[in-house]
Coordinates of C-alpha atoms in Angstrom, one line a residue:
M1 CA 4.3 -15.3 38.4
S2 CA 4.3 -16.7 41.8
A3 CA 3.8 -15.3 45.0
P4 CA 6.7 -15.2 47.4
Q5 CA 7.0 -17.7 49.8
N6 CA 8.6 -17.6 53.3
P7 CA 12.0 -19.5 53.0
A8 CA 14.1 -21.0 55.5
P9 CA 17.1 -19.7 56.7
L10 CA 20.4 -19.8 54.6
K11 CA 23.2 -19.2 57.6
Q12 CA 24.3 -22.1 59.7
Q13 CA 25.5 -19.5 62.3
A14 CA 23.2 -16.6 62.2
D15 CA 26.2 -14.0 63.0
D16 CA 29.0 -15.6 61.5
D17 CA 31.2 -13.0 59.1
N18 CA 32.8 -16.0 57.4
E19 CA 30.3 -18.7 56.7
I20 CA 31.4 -21.1 54.0
H21 CA 29.1 -23.1 52.3
D22 CA 30.1 -26.3 49.8
V23 CA 30.8 -25.1 46.5
A24 CA 30.6 -28.9 44.8
T25 CA 26.7 -28.9 46.2
F26 CA 25.6 -25.2 46.0
R27 CA 22.8 -24.5 43.3
D28 CA 21.7 -20.9 42.6
A29 CA 18.1 -20.2 43.4
G30 CA 17.5 -18.5 40.5
R31 CA 19.7 -16.0 37.9
N32 CA 20.9 -12.6 38.2
S33 CA 19.2 -10.3 35.7
V34 CA 21.8 -7.3 34.1
T35 CA 20.4 -4.2 32.6
P36 CA 22.9 -1.8 30.8
V37 CA 21.7 1.7 31.6
A38 CA 23.5 4.4 30.2
Q39 CA 27.4 5.4 29.0
F40 CA 28.6 8.8 29.6
P41 CA 31.7 11.2 28.5
E42 CA 34.9 10.3 30.9
P43 CA 34.5 13.6 32.7
V44 CA 30.7 12.9 33.5
A45 CA 31.5 9.6 34.7
L46 CA 34.3 10.1 36.6
A47 CA 32.7 13.4 38.4
V48 CA 29.5 11.0 39.2
V49 CA 31.9 7.9 40.4
N50 CA 33.8 10.2 43.0
A51 CA 30.9 11.8 44.4
F52 CA 30.0 8.6 45.5
A53 CA 33.3 7.0 46.5
D54 CA 34.0 10.7 48.6
I55 CA 30.5 10.0 50.8
V56 CA 32.3 6.5 51.7
T57 CA 35.2 7.9 52.3
R58 CA 33.8 10.9 54.5
A59 CA 31.9 8.3 56.4
K60 CA 35.2 6.1 57.3
A61 CA 36.6 9.2 59.1
S62 CA 32.9 9.7 60.7
T63 CA 32.8 9.0 64.1
A64 CA 28.8 9.0 63.9
A65 CA 29.2 6.7 61.0
T66 CA 31.9 4.2 62.6
T67 CA 29.8 3.8 65.9
P68 CA 26.4 2.5 66.8
D69 CA 23.6 4.9 66.3
S70 CA 20.5 4.8 68.5
D71 CA 19.0 1.7 66.6
G72 CA 22.2 -0.1 67.3
I73 CA 23.6 0.6 63.3
V74 CA 26.9 0.7 62.3
R75 CA 26.7 2.8 58.8
S76 CA 30.2 2.3 57.7
Q77 CA 31.2 -1.0 57.2
T78 CA 33.9 -3.0 55.4
F79 CA 33.2 -5.9 52.8
E80 CA 35.5 -8.2 50.8
E81 CA 34.9 -5.9 47.8
G82 CA 35.5 -2.5 49.2
D83 CA 34.3 -0.1 51.7
V84 CA 30.6 0.5 52.2
Y85 CA 28.1 3.0 53.8
M86 CA 24.6 2.5 54.8
I87 CA 23.2 6.0 53.4
E88 CA 19.8 5.2 54.1
K89 CA 18.8 2.8 57.1
P90 CA 15.5 0.5 57.8
F91 CA 12.9 2.1 60.2
D92 CA 9.6 0.7 61.1
G93 CA 7.4 0.4 58.2
F94 CA 10.1 0.4 55.7
F95 CA 12.2 -2.7 55.8
A96 CA 14.8 -1.6 53.1
D97 CA 18.1 0.0 52.9
R98 CA 20.7 1.5 50.5
Y99 CA 24.4 1.1 50.7
I100 CA 27.2 2.8 48.7
M101 CA 30.3 0.7 48.2
D102 CA 33.9 2.2 47.0
F103 CA 35.3 -0.9 45.0
Y104 CA 39.0 -1.8 45.9
D105 CA 41.3 -1.9 42.8
V106 CA 41.9 -5.6 42.4
A107 CA 45.5 -4.7 40.4
E108 CA 46.2 -2.9 43.6
R109 CA 45.6 -5.2 46.2
D110 CA 46.5 -8.1 44.4
I111 CA 43.6 -10.1 45.4
C112 CA 39.7 -10.8 44.1
S113 CA 36.8 -11.0 46.3
R114 CA 34.9 -14.5 46.7
M115 CA 32.1 -15.9 45.0
H116 CA 29.1 -15.7 47.6
L117 CA 25.3 -15.1 47.9
H118 CA 23.3 -13.2 50.3
T119 CA 20.3 -14.0 52.5
G120 CA 18.1 -11.4 51.1
L121 CA 17.7 -10.1 47.7
R122 CA 19.7 -7.0 46.4
F123 CA 19.5 -4.5 43.8
V124 CA 22.7 -3.2 42.4
R125 CA 24.2 0.1 40.0
M126 CA 27.4 -0.7 39.1
M127 CA 29.2 2.4 38.3
T128 CA 32.6 3.1 36.4
G129 CA 35.0 5.6 35.5
P130 CA 38.0 6.1 33.1
D131 CA 40.3 3.1 33.0
T132 CA 38.2 0.9 35.0
R133 CA 35.9 -2.2 34.4
I134 CA 33.9 -4.3 37.1
R135 CA 34.0 -8.3 36.1
V136 CA 30.8 -9.9 37.6
G137 CA 31.0 -13.8 37.9
S138 CA 28.4 -16.1 39.0
L139 CA 27.9 -20.1 38.7
S140 CA 24.7 -19.7 36.8
P141 CA 24.4 -17.6 33.3
F142 CA 23.3 -14.2 33.4
D143 CA 20.1 -13.0 31.7
I144 CA 20.5 -9.4 30.0
T145 CA 17.9 -7.3 29.2
D146 CA 17.8 -6.1 25.5
V147 CA 15.1 -3.5 24.6
P148 CA 15.8 -2.6 20.7
G149 CA 15.9 1.0 20.8
V150 CA 16.4 1.5 24.3
T151 CA 19.2 -1.0 25.9
P152 CA 22.4 1.5 24.9
F153 CA 24.9 -1.5 24.7
R154 CA 25.2 -5.4 25.3
P155 CA 27.9 -6.3 28.1
A156 CA 30.7 -8.8 26.8
T157 CA 30.1 -12.1 28.5
F158 CA 32.6 -15.3 28.8
E159 CA 33.1 -18.6 30.7
D160 CA 36.2 -19.7 32.4
D161 CA 36.3 -22.5 35.4
L162 CA 35.8 -21.3 38.8
P163 CA 39.5 -21.1 40.6
E164 CA 40.6 -22.9 43.6
T165 CA 37.8 -25.0 44.0
P166 CA 38.4 -28.4 46.1
A167 CA 40.2 -31.4 44.1
G168 CA 38.1 -33.3 42.0
V169 CA 35.4 -30.6 42.1
H170 CA 35.0 -28.2 38.8
R171 CA 32.3 -25.7 38.5
T172 CA 31.8 -22.9 35.3
R173 CA 32.0 -19.7 36.1
Y174 CA 30.0 -17.0 33.9
N175 CA 31.3 -13.6 33.6
L176 CA 30.1 -10.1 32.3
I177 CA 32.4 -7.0 31.9
V178 CA 30.8 -3.4 33.0
P179 CA 32.8 -1.4 30.2
P180 CA 34.3 2.1 31.7
C181 CA 32.2 5.1 32.0
S182 CA 29.1 2.7 32.4
F183 CA 25.9 2.4 34.4
V184 CA 25.3 -1.3 34.6
D185 CA 22.2 -2.3 36.8
M186 CA 21.9 -6.2 38.3
Q187 CA 18.8 -7.8 40.1
I188 CA 20.2 -10.3 42.4
P189 CA 17.5 -13.3 43.8
R190 CA 18.3 -14.4 47.5
G191 CA 20.9 -17.4 47.2
V192 CA 22.2 -16.9 44.1
S193 CA 26.0 -16.7 43.7
H194 CA 27.7 -13.7 42.5
Q195 CA 31.2 -12.1 42.7
F196 CA 32.4 -8.1 41.6
N197 CA 36.1 -7.4 41.0
A198 CA 37.0 -4.0 39.8
I199 CA 40.0 -3.9 37.8
G200 CA 41.0 0.1 37.7
P201 CA 40.2 3.0 40.3
H202 CA 37.3 4.3 39.6
A203 CA 34.4 2.2 40.6
V204 CA 31.4 2.4 42.8
I205 CA 27.9 0.2 43.5
D206 CA 24.6 1.9 44.8
S207 CA 22.9 -1.0 46.3
V208 CA 19.4 -1.5 47.4
H209 CA 18.5 -4.2 49.9
P210 CA 14.9 -4.4 49.9
E211 CA 14.0 -7.1 52.6
E212 CA 16.7 -6.1 55.2
S213 CA 14.9 -5.9 58.1
I214 CA 13.0 -9.2 56.9
E215 CA 16.4 -11.1 56.4
V216 CA 17.6 -10.2 59.5
F217 CA 14.4 -11.4 61.2
R218 CA 14.5 -14.4 59.2
E219 CA 18.0 -15.4 60.0
Q220 CA 17.8 -14.3 63.6
M221 CA 20.7 -12.2 62.9
S222 CA 21.8 -9.7 66.0
G223 CA 22.1 -6.7 63.5
Y224 CA 22.8 -5.7 60.5
K225 CA 26.3 -6.2 58.7
M226 CA 27.3 -7.2 55.4
M227 CA 29.5 -9.9 56.3
A228 CA 27.0 -11.7 58.0
Q229 CA 24.2 -11.3 55.5
T230 CA 26.7 -13.1 53.3
V231 CA 27.8 -16.8 52.6
F232 CA 30.8 -17.4 50.9
L233 CA 31.6 -20.2 48.6
A234 CA 35.0 -20.4 49.1
D235 CA 37.7 -20.2 52.2
E236 CA 40.3 -17.7 51.0
L237 CA 40.4 -15.0 48.7
P238 CA 41.7 -15.7 45.6
A239 CA 44.9 -14.1 43.7
A240 CA 44.4 -11.3 41.3
A241 CA 45.6 -13.4 38.4
T242 CA 42.0 -15.5 38.9
C243 CA 39.5 -12.3 38.4
I244 CA 41.6 -9.4 36.6
D245 CA 41.6 -10.6 32.9
T246 CA 39.3 -8.9 30.8
V247 CA 41.7 -8.6 27.6
T248 CA 40.3 -11.5 26.0
I249 CA 37.3 -10.5 25.6
D250 CA 38.0 -6.4 25.0
H251 CA 37.7 -6.5 21.3

């Protein structure tokens, strides 16, 4: 395995909350790696998901979490897929942090999140409760862990056309479904496209950003902010119809 390099910045404008890159010319720097972890009875899954979601909800109502702290960090933030809370922040000698995200329900909002990439690598644990699925998309196929006798299930996958691309541009979208009452991990390399959309009310992510301080410095950003550490591959949020379908592969 080759040693990590010191890559060039990804952002054109470091603090832009809505920077758009050309989806026609974009190519992923690698692939997302997906690892199914566990499945639970409905009451167990619901209790876990609700416990994480409640943390995010309390943060939204907290003055301390919604205003800059002594390091200038605002812990409660908003992203396209849902509300987020930085439960653990970086500090000198430890450049990672951890976010919890409480997903919006695509059916309730009637819009999907956009395909995007991040300025640093991510590790996410997706967790679903009853009657809820997460549809994950990428412009590259997923590498799925399957260790015989250990991996509990294999998520369903399928392909479709990336919606709402510019005229004359066609990109294949690779999709993976996190089923109800399941934990699924995903390792997201820097510069690799992905999108998450929850279909149902009970979905959260526990997300570790192992190089948060490094990417802020590398991109010359003025602070820690989910939106600024993101590059989008579409101008507008697409309609719910473009991401809500899981019926065709649920059999």
